[in-house]
Amino acid sequence: MEVKVINNIVVKSWVNDLDEHGKQEVRNLCQLPFIHHHLALMPDAHGGKGMPIGGVLATKGVVVPNAVGVDIGCGMCAVKTNIRVADIEEAVLRKQILRGIRKQIPLGRDHHKHQQDEKYMPQGFDTDSMQVVSRQLTSAMKQVGTLGGGNHFIELQRDDEGWLWIMIHSGSRNLGKQVGDFYNEKAEKLNRRWFSSVPSEIKLPFLPLRTDEFRQYWAEMEYCVAFALCNRSLMMERICQVIGDTIAGVEFEPMINIAHNYAKWENHFGGNCIVHRKGATSAREGEVGIIPGSQGTCSYITEGLGNPESFMSSSHGAGRRLSRTAARNELSLEEEIARLEKAGVIHAIRYKEDLDEAAGAYKNIDEVMAAQADLVRIRTRLSPVAVIKG
């Protein structure tokens, strides 16, 4: 961990190679007058929008929508099976399991043609009182159980003992984006009206505690976090059904789940604060987490060490090394495909536009894990078998 002081704000960093865009965002964050104790940067940190992805921001009495991001509740889930990968014939894997998953789960921008049952949606929320969610519910009921695009994926993996695992990375789909954009714009307007001391150009407008806008955002954010979990859970249920219909006697362990775009009330360094994790996960002592690698590299099931200096947080993945544009311009399609095929991975790299999700676009996951040895310990290493992308 490296410690710096910027504008009288302490920055504690586990990242070795933060890009210039990310460094500027750190300087911008250090202008905020409501930071609680210090700012933390995880080892996968890189430039985002307003705040680096891989950043942990604790605040006193305000929530910052852009420090949560627009894919609210985005996260990971994973399930272990009692099936050995070596016992699955490749034809069965390709023609029955992978095809079956693609038939059950819309990918990219695709949605279900019909609304899904209400039982798959978050329960116990007063959605009628929510400005954005109430308008988006019909669409959301067609989006629950869908993967999305970008860096979202479904991956079949094997652990070091040969057992088959299922891993999913997905979030709140368009619902989270609508909520995030709506309240960020509302915060911008309110900050101008209040003559806020936070410069508008740094794109970090805030909503103060005890305002109606804070309460409205908080309720809709929590709904999006719950919706993202419902989304992952439904996909996992249907993937398990596909595998169960294909392989006799398969059993599934309870699902592991962890989110990495949200804000939450917590107590750190002697005070209650709002911890924003944007591309960072909770890593309390003993807490089970998931840290995926890039396409074709290992992923990890982890256990939190509860390090207070990171606000008990860890990285959410490998973290981008190249922007999407840079990846397409700088990486070799042939080399990236050869790397995956040498490893025997059924992959999703076909065309030049796929290079923004190639392994070469991301940091080395093993270096990221080594950099956070004081934040998490590795419980299980998972190697990729087959990847489905949006």
mmCIF file of C-alpha atoms in Angstrom:
data_model
loop_
_atom_site.group_PDB
_atom_site.id
_atom_site.type_symbol
_atom_site.label_atom_id
_atom_site.label_comp_id
_atom_site.label_asym_id
_atom_site.label_seq_id
_atom_site.Cartn_x
_atom_site.Cartn_y
_atom_site.Cartn_z
ATOM 1 C CA MET A 1 0.000 0.000 0.000
ATOM 2 C CA GLU A 2 1.215 3.483 -0.914
ATOM 3 C CA VAL A 3 0.094 6.560 1.008
ATOM 4 C CA LYS A 4 -0.055 10.047 -0.488
ATOM 5 C CA VAL A 5 -1.597 13.336 0.592
ATOM 6 C CA ILE A 6 -3.375 15.393 -2.064
ATOM 7 C CA ASN A 7 -5.062 18.660 -1.125
ATOM 8 C CA ASN A 8 -4.895 17.602 2.544
ATOM 9 C CA ILE A 9 -6.703 14.327 1.741
ATOM 10 C CA VAL A 10 -4.926 11.054 2.494
ATOM 11 C CA VAL A 11 -4.977 8.597 -0.425
ATOM 12 C CA LYS A 12 -4.197 4.956 0.325
ATOM 13 C CA SER A 13 -3.466 3.049 -2.861
ATOM 14 C CA TRP A 14 -2.916 -0.606 -3.744
ATOM 15 C CA VAL A 15 -2.664 0.159 -7.494
ATOM 16 C CA ASN A 16 0.754 0.192 -9.156
ATOM 17 C CA ASP A 17 -0.151 1.498 -12.606
ATOM 18 C CA LEU A 18 -3.025 3.980 -12.488
ATOM 19 C CA ASP A 19 -3.604 5.632 -15.860
ATOM 20 C CA GLU A 20 -3.458 9.422 -16.271
ATOM 21 C CA HIS A 21 -7.231 9.727 -16.514
ATOM 22 C CA GLY A 22 -7.556 7.876 -13.227
ATOM 23 C CA LYS A 23 -4.897 10.050 -11.583
ATOM 24 C CA GLN A 24 -6.806 13.186 -12.562
ATOM 25 C CA GLU A 25 -9.986 11.714 -11.112
ATOM 26 C CA VAL A 26 -8.161 11.068 -7.842
ATOM 27 C CA ARG A 27 -7.076 14.710 -7.756
ATOM 28 C CA ASN A 28 -10.682 15.700 -8.409
ATOM 29 C CA LEU A 29 -11.974 13.485 -5.603
ATOM 30 C CA CYS A 30 -9.532 15.121 -3.215
ATOM 31 C CA GLN A 31 -11.395 18.411 -3.728
ATOM 32 C CA LEU A 32 -14.519 17.012 -2.052
ATOM 33 C CA PRO A 33 -15.131 18.607 1.373
ATOM 34 C CA PHE A 34 -17.041 15.637 2.817
ATOM 35 C CA ILE A 35 -14.520 12.770 2.538
ATOM 36 C CA HIS A 36 -14.419 10.597 5.650
ATOM 37 C CA HIS A 37 -10.871 9.837 6.834
ATOM 38 C CA HIS A 38 -9.210 8.940 3.491
ATOM 39 C CA LEU A 39 -9.657 7.756 -0.091
ATOM 40 C CA ALA A 40 -8.788 4.152 -1.069
ATOM 41 C CA LEU A 41 -7.789 2.753 -4.469
ATOM 42 C CA MET A 42 -7.874 -0.969 -5.178
ATOM 43 C CA PRO A 43 -5.170 -2.679 -7.285
ATOM 44 C CA ASP A 44 -7.426 -2.931 -10.353
ATOM 45 C CA ALA A 45 -8.182 0.821 -10.363
ATOM 46 C CA HIS A 46 -8.388 2.703 -13.665
ATOM 47 C CA GLY A 47 -10.069 5.819 -14.982
ATOM 48 C CA GLY A 48 -13.858 5.883 -15.003
ATOM 49 C CA LYS A 49 -16.456 8.623 -15.146
ATOM 50 C CA GLY A 50 -16.084 11.052 -12.261
ATOM 51 C CA MET A 51 -14.391 8.493 -10.032
ATOM 52 C CA PRO A 52 -11.904 5.711 -10.863
ATOM 53 C CA ILE A 53 -13.333 2.246 -11.221
ATOM 54 C CA GLY A 54 -11.712 0.413 -8.356
ATOM 55 C CA GLY A 55 -12.173 3.357 -5.986
ATOM 56 C CA VAL A 56 -13.631 3.356 -2.475
ATOM 57 C CA LEU A 57 -15.021 6.687 -1.285
ATOM 58 C CA ALA A 58 -16.341 7.158 2.260
ATOM 59 C CA THR A 59 -18.377 10.324 2.801
ATOM 60 C CA LYS A 60 -19.935 12.183 5.686
ATOM 61 C CA GLY A 61 -23.619 12.968 5.187
ATOM 62 C CA VAL A 62 -23.856 12.867 1.387
ATOM 63 C CA VAL A 63 -24.265 10.322 -1.400
ATOM 64 C CA VAL A 64 -22.523 10.828 -4.759
ATOM 65 C CA PRO A 65 -24.422 9.048 -7.592
ATOM 66 C CA ASN A 66 -21.391 9.094 -9.895
ATOM 67 C CA ALA A 67 -19.328 7.368 -7.197
ATOM 68 C CA VAL A 68 -21.736 4.442 -7.478
ATOM 69 C CA GLY A 69 -21.980 4.490 -11.257
ATOM 70 C CA VAL A 70 -24.774 3.673 -13.663
ATOM 71 C CA ASP A 71 -24.695 -0.137 -13.528
ATOM 72 C CA ILE A 72 -25.955 -0.082 -9.956
ATOM 73 C CA GLY A 73 -25.601 -3.413 -8.174
ATOM 74 C CA CYS A 74 -23.407 -4.935 -10.869
ATOM 75 C CA GLY A 75 -21.577 -7.901 -9.457
ATOM 76 C CA MET A 76 -20.612 -11.552 -9.553
ATOM 77 C CA CYS A 77 -22.155 -14.869 -8.647
ATOM 78 C CA ALA A 78 -20.717 -18.369 -8.729
ATOM 79 C CA VAL A 79 -21.906 -21.936 -8.126
ATOM 80 C CA LYS A 80 -19.879 -25.107 -7.672
ATOM 81 C CA THR A 81 -21.157 -28.427 -9.036
ATOM 82 C CA ASN A 82 -20.375 -32.062 -8.275
ATOM 83 C CA ILE A 83 -19.452 -32.721 -11.928
ATOM 84 C CA ARG A 84 -15.873 -33.040 -13.101
ATOM 85 C CA VAL A 85 -15.043 -31.110 -16.241
ATOM 86 C CA ALA A 86 -13.038 -34.073 -17.564
ATOM 87 C CA ASP A 87 -16.226 -36.161 -17.584
ATOM 88 C CA ILE A 88 -18.080 -33.770 -19.932
ATOM 89 C CA GLU A 89 -17.658 -34.635 -23.601
ATOM 90 C CA GLU A 90 -16.777 -31.631 -25.757
ATOM 91 C CA ALA A 91 -19.743 -32.247 -28.059
ATOM 92 C CA VAL A 92 -22.064 -32.238 -25.035
ATOM 93 C CA LEU A 93 -20.468 -29.053 -23.750
ATOM 94 C CA ARG A 94 -20.710 -27.209 -27.058
ATOM 95 C CA LYS A 95 -23.954 -28.526 -28.540
ATOM 96 C CA GLN A 96 -26.106 -29.078 -25.483
ATOM 97 C CA ILE A 97 -24.855 -26.955 -22.591
ATOM 98 C CA LEU A 98 -23.570 -23.828 -24.352
ATOM 99 C CA ARG A 99 -26.328 -23.826 -26.960
ATOM 100 C CA GLY A 100 -28.884 -24.438 -24.244
ATOM 101 C CA ILE A 101 -27.598 -21.487 -22.222
ATOM 102 C CA ARG A 102 -27.752 -19.208 -25.263
ATOM 103 C CA LYS A 103 -31.365 -20.262 -25.885
ATOM 104 C CA GLN A 104 -32.364 -19.544 -22.296
ATOM 105 C CA ILE A 105 -30.521 -16.271 -21.696
ATOM 106 C CA PRO A 106 -30.731 -13.208 -23.972
ATOM 107 C CA LEU A 107 -27.291 -11.702 -24.558
ATOM 108 C CA GLY A 108 -26.053 -8.187 -25.325
ATOM 109 C CA ARG A 109 -28.918 -5.763 -25.905
ATOM 110 C CA ASP A 110 -31.478 -8.554 -26.272
ATOM 111 C CA HIS A 111 -34.357 -8.881 -23.795
ATOM 112 C CA HIS A 112 -36.984 -11.538 -23.203
ATOM 113 C CA LYS A 113 -39.917 -11.248 -25.605
ATOM 114 C CA HIS A 114 -42.349 -11.518 -22.696
ATOM 115 C CA GLN A 115 -42.354 -10.235 -19.131
ATOM 116 C CA GLN A 116 -40.945 -12.692 -16.617
ATOM 117 C CA ASP A 117 -42.959 -13.782 -13.608
ATOM 118 C CA GLU A 118 -43.128 -11.233 -10.772
ATOM 119 C CA LYS A 119 -41.614 -13.813 -8.420
ATOM 120 C CA TYR A 120 -38.277 -13.190 -10.142
ATOM 121 C CA MET A 121 -38.361 -9.469 -9.294
ATOM 122 C CA PRO A 122 -37.284 -7.789 -6.027
ATOM 123 C CA GLN A 123 -39.870 -8.141 -3.280
ATOM 124 C CA GLY A 124 -40.850 -5.795 -0.444
ATOM 125 C CA PHE A 125 -40.258 -2.458 -2.229
ATOM 126 C CA ASP A 126 -42.746 0.377 -2.693
ATOM 127 C CA THR A 127 -42.040 0.862 -6.372
ATOM 128 C CA ASP A 128 -45.044 3.198 -6.850
ATOM 129 C CA SER A 129 -43.168 5.874 -4.893
ATOM 130 C CA MET A 130 -40.049 5.608 -7.062
ATOM 131 C CA GLN A 131 -39.782 8.129 -9.885
ATOM 132 C CA VAL A 132 -37.595 6.078 -12.208
ATOM 133 C CA VAL A 133 -38.248 2.464 -11.227
ATOM 134 C CA SER A 134 -42.018 2.904 -11.492
ATOM 135 C CA ARG A 135 -41.629 4.005 -15.126
ATOM 136 C CA GLN A 136 -39.166 1.243 -15.974
ATOM 137 C CA LEU A 137 -40.849 -1.773 -14.363
ATOM 138 C CA THR A 138 -42.471 -3.104 -17.528
ATOM 139 C CA SER A 139 -39.135 -3.027 -19.345
ATOM 140 C CA ALA A 140 -37.281 -4.397 -16.312
ATOM 141 C CA MET A 141 -39.542 -7.457 -16.211
ATOM 142 C CA LYS A 142 -38.304 -8.304 -19.707
ATOM 143 C CA GLN A 143 -34.680 -7.621 -18.730
ATOM 144 C CA VAL A 144 -34.457 -9.740 -15.576
ATOM 145 C CA GLY A 145 -32.510 -12.882 -16.408
ATOM 146 C CA THR A 146 -30.547 -11.280 -19.271
ATOM 147 C CA LEU A 147 -26.780 -10.856 -19.487
ATOM 148 C CA GLY A 148 -26.148 -7.508 -21.160
ATOM 149 C CA GLY A 149 -23.034 -6.571 -23.108
ATOM 150 C CA GLY A 150 -19.670 -4.934 -22.465
ATOM 151 C CA ASN A 151 -17.624 -6.826 -19.895
ATOM 152 C CA HIS A 152 -20.524 -8.984 -18.685
ATOM 153 C CA PHE A 153 -20.078 -12.713 -19.138
ATOM 154 C CA ILE A 154 -21.136 -16.244 -18.336
ATOM 155 C CA GLU A 155 -18.201 -18.567 -17.801
ATOM 156 C CA LEU A 156 -17.890 -22.279 -17.129
ATOM 157 C CA GLN A 157 -14.758 -22.979 -15.098
ATOM 158 C CA ARG A 158 -12.806 -25.748 -13.404
ATOM 159 C CA ASP A 159 -11.169 -25.551 -10.006
ATOM 160 C CA ASP A 160 -7.799 -27.117 -9.248
ATOM 161 C CA GLU A 161 -9.521 -30.363 -8.253
ATOM 162 C CA GLY A 162 -11.363 -30.531 -11.567
ATOM 163 C CA TRP A 163 -14.889 -29.617 -10.431
ATOM 164 C CA LEU A 164 -17.133 -27.624 -12.747
ATOM 165 C CA TRP A 165 -18.112 -24.099 -11.633
ATOM 166 C CA ILE A 166 -20.525 -21.578 -13.150
ATOM 167 C CA MET A 167 -19.733 -17.862 -12.895
ATOM 168 C CA ILE A 168 -21.780 -14.852 -13.993
ATOM 169 C CA HIS A 169 -20.910 -11.151 -14.188
ATOM 170 C CA SER A 170 -23.918 -8.899 -14.754
ATOM 171 C CA GLY A 171 -25.808 -5.980 -13.244
ATOM 172 C CA SER A 172 -29.053 -4.030 -13.256
ATOM 173 C CA ARG A 173 -29.243 -3.641 -17.026
ATOM 174 C CA ASN A 174 -30.927 -0.477 -18.336
ATOM 175 C CA LEU A 175 -32.779 0.055 -15.058
ATOM 176 C CA GLY A 176 -29.591 0.958 -13.173
ATOM 177 C CA LYS A 177 -28.448 3.274 -15.943
ATOM 178 C CA GLN A 178 -31.770 5.123 -15.932
ATOM 179 C CA VAL A 179 -31.650 5.565 -12.147
ATOM 180 C CA GLY A 180 -27.973 6.579 -12.118
ATOM 181 C CA ASP A 181 -28.323 9.125 -14.935
ATOM 182 C CA PHE A 182 -31.539 10.615 -13.506
ATOM 183 C CA TYR A 183 -30.158 11.285 -10.039
ATOM 184 C CA ASN A 184 -26.755 12.421 -11.229
ATOM 185 C CA GLU A 185 -28.487 15.051 -13.372
ATOM 186 C CA LYS A 186 -30.730 16.007 -10.465
ATOM 187 C CA ALA A 187 -27.685 16.365 -8.203
ATOM 188 C CA GLU A 188 -25.999 18.595 -10.793
ATOM 189 C CA LYS A 189 -28.998 20.938 -10.903
ATOM 190 C CA LEU A 190 -29.309 21.079 -7.127
ATOM 191 C CA ASN A 191 -25.595 21.723 -6.651
ATOM 192 C CA ARG A 192 -25.802 24.684 -9.032
ATOM 193 C CA ARG A 193 -28.798 26.028 -7.157
ATOM 194 C CA TRP A 194 -26.954 25.675 -3.835
ATOM 195 C CA PHE A 195 -23.762 27.305 -5.206
ATOM 196 C CA SER A 196 -21.884 24.179 -4.206
ATOM 197 C CA SER A 197 -18.156 24.474 -3.557
ATOM 198 C CA VAL A 198 -17.619 21.240 -5.516
ATOM 199 C CA PRO A 199 -16.565 22.227 -9.064
ATOM 200 C CA SER A 200 -19.126 21.100 -11.642
ATOM 201 C CA GLU A 201 -16.449 20.050 -14.129
ATOM 202 C CA ILE A 202 -15.230 17.171 -11.944
ATOM 203 C CA LYS A 203 -18.622 15.433 -12.388
ATOM 204 C CA LEU A 204 -19.123 14.515 -8.732
ATOM 205 C CA PRO A 205 -22.390 16.226 -7.720
ATOM 206 C CA PHE A 206 -23.872 15.034 -4.428
ATOM 207 C CA LEU A 207 -27.162 14.672 -2.579
ATOM 208 C CA PRO A 208 -27.129 15.619 1.127
ATOM 209 C CA LEU A 209 -28.560 13.461 3.867
ATOM 210 C CA ARG A 210 -32.074 14.401 5.052
ATOM 211 C CA THR A 211 -33.113 15.810 1.681
ATOM 212 C CA ASP A 212 -35.968 14.270 -0.287
ATOM 213 C CA GLU A 213 -33.584 13.718 -3.187
ATOM 214 C CA PHE A 214 -31.204 11.693 -0.995
ATOM 215 C CA ARG A 215 -34.056 9.488 0.229
ATOM 216 C CA GLN A 216 -35.398 9.011 -3.303
ATOM 217 C CA TYR A 217 -32.023 8.074 -4.737
ATOM 218 C CA TRP A 218 -31.222 5.751 -1.850
ATOM 219 C CA ALA A 219 -34.505 3.843 -2.247
ATOM 220 C CA GLU A 220 -34.079 3.460 -6.013
ATOM 221 C CA MET A 221 -30.412 2.521 -5.682
ATOM 222 C CA GLU A 222 -31.305 -0.232 -3.203
ATOM 223 C CA TYR A 223 -33.979 -1.488 -5.584
ATOM 224 C CA CYS A 224 -31.410 -1.648 -8.401
ATOM 225 C CA VAL A 225 -28.992 -3.595 -6.196
ATOM 226 C CA ALA A 226 -31.792 -6.063 -5.435
ATOM 227 C CA PHE A 227 -32.793 -6.209 -9.112
ATOM 228 C CA ALA A 228 -29.196 -6.951 -10.163
ATOM 229 C CA LEU A 229 -29.124 -9.870 -7.721
ATOM 230 C CA CYS A 230 -32.471 -11.112 -9.074
ATOM 231 C CA ASN A 231 -31.047 -10.839 -12.580
ATOM 232 C CA ARG A 232 -27.995 -12.957 -11.744
ATOM 233 C CA SER A 233 -30.074 -15.424 -9.722
ATOM 234 C CA LEU A 234 -32.517 -16.063 -12.567
ATOM 235 C CA MET A 235 -29.703 -16.575 -15.062
ATOM 236 C CA MET A 236 -27.994 -18.962 -12.667
ATOM 237 C CA GLU A 237 -31.247 -20.872 -12.121
ATOM 238 C CA ARG A 238 -31.702 -21.341 -15.855
ATOM 239 C CA ILE A 239 -28.076 -22.303 -16.471
ATOM 240 C CA CYS A 240 -28.339 -24.918 -13.729
ATOM 241 C CA GLN A 241 -31.527 -26.190 -15.350
ATOM 242 C CA VAL A 242 -29.757 -26.543 -18.706
ATOM 243 C CA ILE A 243 -26.877 -28.450 -17.109
ATOM 244 C CA GLY A 244 -29.266 -30.552 -15.018
ATOM 245 C CA ASP A 245 -31.265 -31.506 -18.091
ATOM 246 C CA THR A 246 -28.042 -32.497 -19.864
ATOM 247 C CA ILE A 247 -26.081 -34.347 -17.178
ATOM 248 C CA ALA A 248 -27.701 -36.869 -14.854
ATOM 249 C CA GLY A 249 -27.084 -36.615 -11.126
ATOM 250 C CA VAL A 250 -25.663 -33.078 -11.126
ATOM 251 C CA GLU A 251 -25.884 -31.178 -7.833
ATOM 252 C CA PHE A 252 -25.299 -27.483 -7.196
ATOM 253 C CA GLU A 253 -23.895 -25.832 -4.076
ATOM 254 C CA PRO A 254 -25.483 -22.596 -2.745
ATOM 255 C CA MET A 255 -24.762 -19.551 -4.898
ATOM 256 C CA ILE A 256 -22.041 -17.114 -3.867
ATOM 257 C CA ASN A 257 -22.941 -13.488 -4.679
ATOM 258 C CA ILE A 258 -21.183 -10.159 -4.281
ATOM 259 C CA ALA A 259 -21.869 -6.708 -5.740
ATOM 260 C CA HIS A 260 -19.318 -4.076 -6.710
ATOM 261 C CA ASN A 261 -21.259 -0.878 -7.620
ATOM 262 C CA TYR A 262 -23.222 0.498 -4.672
ATOM 263 C CA ALA A 263 -23.233 2.729 -1.601
ATOM 264 C CA LYS A 264 -23.868 1.549 1.941
ATOM 265 C CA TRP A 265 -23.931 2.913 5.482
ATOM 266 C CA GLU A 266 -20.976 1.502 7.431
ATOM 267 C CA ASN A 267 -18.853 2.383 10.456
ATOM 268 C CA HIS A 268 -15.155 3.048 9.903
ATOM 269 C CA PHE A 269 -12.512 4.918 11.889
ATOM 270 C CA GLY A 270 -14.886 5.767 14.699
ATOM 271 C CA GLY A 271 -17.754 7.172 12.659
ATOM 272 C CA ASN A 272 -20.753 6.232 10.557
ATOM 273 C CA CYS A 273 -20.196 7.012 6.900
ATOM 274 C CA ILE A 274 -21.499 6.191 3.441
ATOM 275 C CA VAL A 275 -19.058 3.907 1.645
ATOM 276 C CA HIS A 276 -19.231 4.106 -2.142
ATOM 277 C CA ARG A 277 -17.705 1.081 -3.860
ATOM 278 C CA LYS A 278 -17.372 1.681 -7.600
ATOM 279 C CA GLY A 279 -15.764 -1.415 -9.056
ATOM 280 C CA ALA A 280 -14.739 -2.603 -5.600
ATOM 281 C CA THR A 281 -16.146 -5.314 -3.358
ATOM 282 C CA SER A 282 -16.666 -5.681 0.357
ATOM 283 C CA ALA A 283 -13.969 -7.813 1.989
ATOM 284 C CA ARG A 284 -14.894 -8.009 5.654
ATOM 285 C CA GLU A 285 -13.125 -10.627 7.727
ATOM 286 C CA GLY A 286 -14.299 -14.048 6.584
ATOM 287 C CA GLU A 287 -16.569 -12.663 3.856
ATOM 288 C CA VAL A 288 -16.587 -14.807 0.714
ATOM 289 C CA GLY A 289 -15.929 -12.864 -2.474
ATOM 290 C CA ILE A 290 -15.394 -13.375 -6.195
ATOM 291 C CA ILE A 291 -12.596 -11.710 -8.158
ATOM 292 C CA PRO A 292 -12.701 -12.624 -11.857
ATOM 293 C CA GLY A 293 -9.828 -12.399 -14.261
ATOM 294 C CA SER A 294 -10.079 -11.387 -17.893
ATOM 295 C CA GLN A 295 -11.292 -13.666 -20.674
ATOM 296 C CA GLY A 296 -9.033 -16.702 -20.723
ATOM 297 C CA THR A 297 -7.328 -16.086 -17.363
ATOM 298 C CA CYS A 298 -7.964 -17.426 -13.872
ATOM 299 C CA SER A 299 -10.631 -16.159 -11.498
ATOM 300 C CA TYR A 300 -10.649 -16.476 -7.722
ATOM 301 C CA ILE A 301 -13.028 -17.234 -4.880
ATOM 302 C CA THR A 302 -11.672 -15.243 -1.956
ATOM 303 C CA GLU A 303 -12.084 -14.638 1.746
ATOM 304 C CA GLY A 304 -11.921 -11.103 3.109
ATOM 305 C CA LEU A 305 -9.299 -10.175 5.702
ATOM 306 C CA GLY A 306 -11.178 -7.133 7.011
ATOM 307 C CA ASN A 307 -8.346 -4.663 6.440
ATOM 308 C CA PRO A 308 -9.566 -1.329 7.838
ATOM 309 C CA GLU A 309 -7.210 0.703 5.614
ATOM 310 C CA SER A 310 -9.217 -0.290 2.501
ATOM 311 C CA PHE A 311 -12.540 0.226 4.309
ATOM 312 C CA MET A 312 -12.631 -3.591 4.330
ATOM 313 C CA SER A 313 -12.702 -3.706 0.524
ATOM 314 C CA SER A 314 -10.868 -5.421 -2.314
ATOM 315 C CA SER A 315 -10.681 -5.300 -6.099
ATOM 316 C CA HIS A 316 -13.613 -6.424 -8.233
ATOM 317 C CA GLY A 317 -11.517 -7.962 -10.995
ATOM 318 C CA ALA A 318 -8.360 -7.515 -13.008
ATOM 319 C CA GLY A 319 -9.133 -3.956 -14.127
ATOM 320 C CA ARG A 320 -8.667 -2.495 -17.581
ATOM 321 C CA ARG A 321 -5.144 -1.837 -18.867
ATOM 322 C CA LEU A 322 -6.270 -0.389 -22.197
ATOM 323 C CA SER A 323 -9.350 1.596 -23.114
ATOM 324 C CA ARG A 324 -11.759 -0.107 -25.496
ATOM 325 C CA THR A 325 -10.517 2.007 -28.390
ATOM 326 C CA ALA A 326 -6.869 1.386 -27.528
ATOM 327 C CA ALA A 327 -7.489 -2.366 -27.239
ATOM 328 C CA ARG A 328 -8.942 -2.522 -30.741
ATOM 329 C CA ASN A 329 -6.088 -0.452 -32.155
ATOM 330 C CA GLU A 330 -3.158 -2.026 -30.326
ATOM 331 C CA LEU A 331 -3.971 -5.704 -29.784
ATOM 332 C CA SER A 332 -3.509 -8.434 -32.366
ATOM 333 C CA LEU A 333 -6.665 -10.436 -33.052
ATOM 334 C CA GLU A 334 -4.601 -13.431 -34.145
ATOM 335 C CA GLU A 335 -2.429 -13.370 -31.017
ATOM 336 C CA GLU A 336 -5.385 -13.047 -28.656
ATOM 337 C CA ILE A 337 -7.208 -15.938 -30.334
ATOM 338 C CA ALA A 338 -4.042 -18.058 -30.314
ATOM 339 C CA ARG A 339 -3.581 -17.402 -26.584
ATOM 340 C CA LEU A 340 -7.100 -18.637 -25.833
ATOM 341 C CA GLU A 341 -6.949 -21.642 -28.113
ATOM 342 C CA LYS A 342 -3.585 -22.713 -26.705
ATOM 343 C CA ALA A 343 -5.241 -22.735 -23.272
ATOM 344 C CA GLY A 344 -8.108 -24.834 -24.678
ATOM 345 C CA VAL A 345 -10.757 -22.229 -23.827
ATOM 346 C CA ILE A 346 -14.014 -22.038 -25.785
ATOM 347 C CA HIS A 347 -13.914 -18.267 -26.155
ATOM 348 C CA ALA A 348 -15.852 -15.297 -27.539
ATOM 349 C CA ILE A 349 -13.130 -13.509 -29.543
ATOM 350 C CA ARG A 350 -14.094 -13.540 -33.216
ATOM 351 C CA TYR A 351 -13.693 -10.065 -34.678
ATOM 352 C CA LYS A 352 -11.588 -6.958 -34.116
ATOM 353 C CA GLU A 353 -14.418 -5.311 -32.156
ATOM 354 C CA ASP A 354 -14.170 -8.172 -29.628
ATOM 355 C CA LEU A 355 -10.635 -7.133 -28.664
ATOM 356 C CA ASP A 356 -11.898 -4.662 -26.048
ATOM 357 C CA GLU A 357 -12.700 -7.728 -23.920
ATOM 358 C CA ALA A 358 -9.557 -9.712 -24.736
ATOM 359 C CA ALA A 359 -7.133 -10.661 -21.973
ATOM 360 C CA GLY A 360 -4.570 -8.214 -23.359
ATOM 361 C CA ALA A 361 -6.910 -5.319 -22.600
ATOM 362 C CA TYR A 362 -6.773 -6.109 -18.875
ATOM 363 C CA LYS A 363 -4.189 -6.081 -16.135
ATOM 364 C CA ASN A 364 -2.501 -9.296 -15.049
ATOM 365 C CA ILE A 365 -4.917 -10.840 -12.541
ATOM 366 C CA ASP A 366 -2.139 -12.631 -10.648
ATOM 367 C CA GLU A 367 -0.294 -9.349 -10.125
ATOM 368 C CA VAL A 368 -3.554 -7.779 -8.937
ATOM 369 C CA MET A 369 -4.081 -10.627 -6.470
ATOM 370 C CA ALA A 370 -0.501 -10.341 -5.198
ATOM 371 C CA ALA A 371 -0.975 -6.605 -4.635
ATOM 372 C CA GLN A 372 -3.957 -7.218 -2.351
ATOM 373 C CA ALA A 373 -2.591 -10.074 -0.271
ATOM 374 C CA ASP A 374 -3.373 -7.945 2.802
ATOM 375 C CA LEU A 375 -7.018 -7.499 1.717
ATOM 376 C CA VAL A 376 -8.108 -11.038 0.781
ATOM 377 C CA ARG A 377 -6.829 -14.582 0.820
ATOM 378 C CA ILE A 378 -7.472 -16.998 -2.039
ATOM 379 C CA ARG A 379 -9.798 -19.908 -1.288
ATOM 380 C CA THR A 380 -10.265 -21.352 -4.786
ATOM 381 C CA ARG A 381 -8.586 -20.773 -8.138
ATOM 382 C CA LEU A 382 -10.778 -21.238 -11.197
ATOM 383 C CA SER A 383 -9.541 -21.758 -14.749
ATOM 384 C CA PRO A 384 -11.773 -20.946 -17.748
ATOM 385 C CA VAL A 385 -13.406 -23.724 -19.765
ATOM 386 C CA ALA A 386 -15.930 -21.828 -21.905
ATOM 387 C CA VAL A 387 -16.960 -18.170 -22.154
ATOM 388 C CA ILE A 388 -20.253 -16.633 -23.311
ATOM 389 C CA LYS A 389 -20.233 -12.862 -23.871
ATOM 390 C CA GLY A 390 -22.976 -10.359 -24.563
#
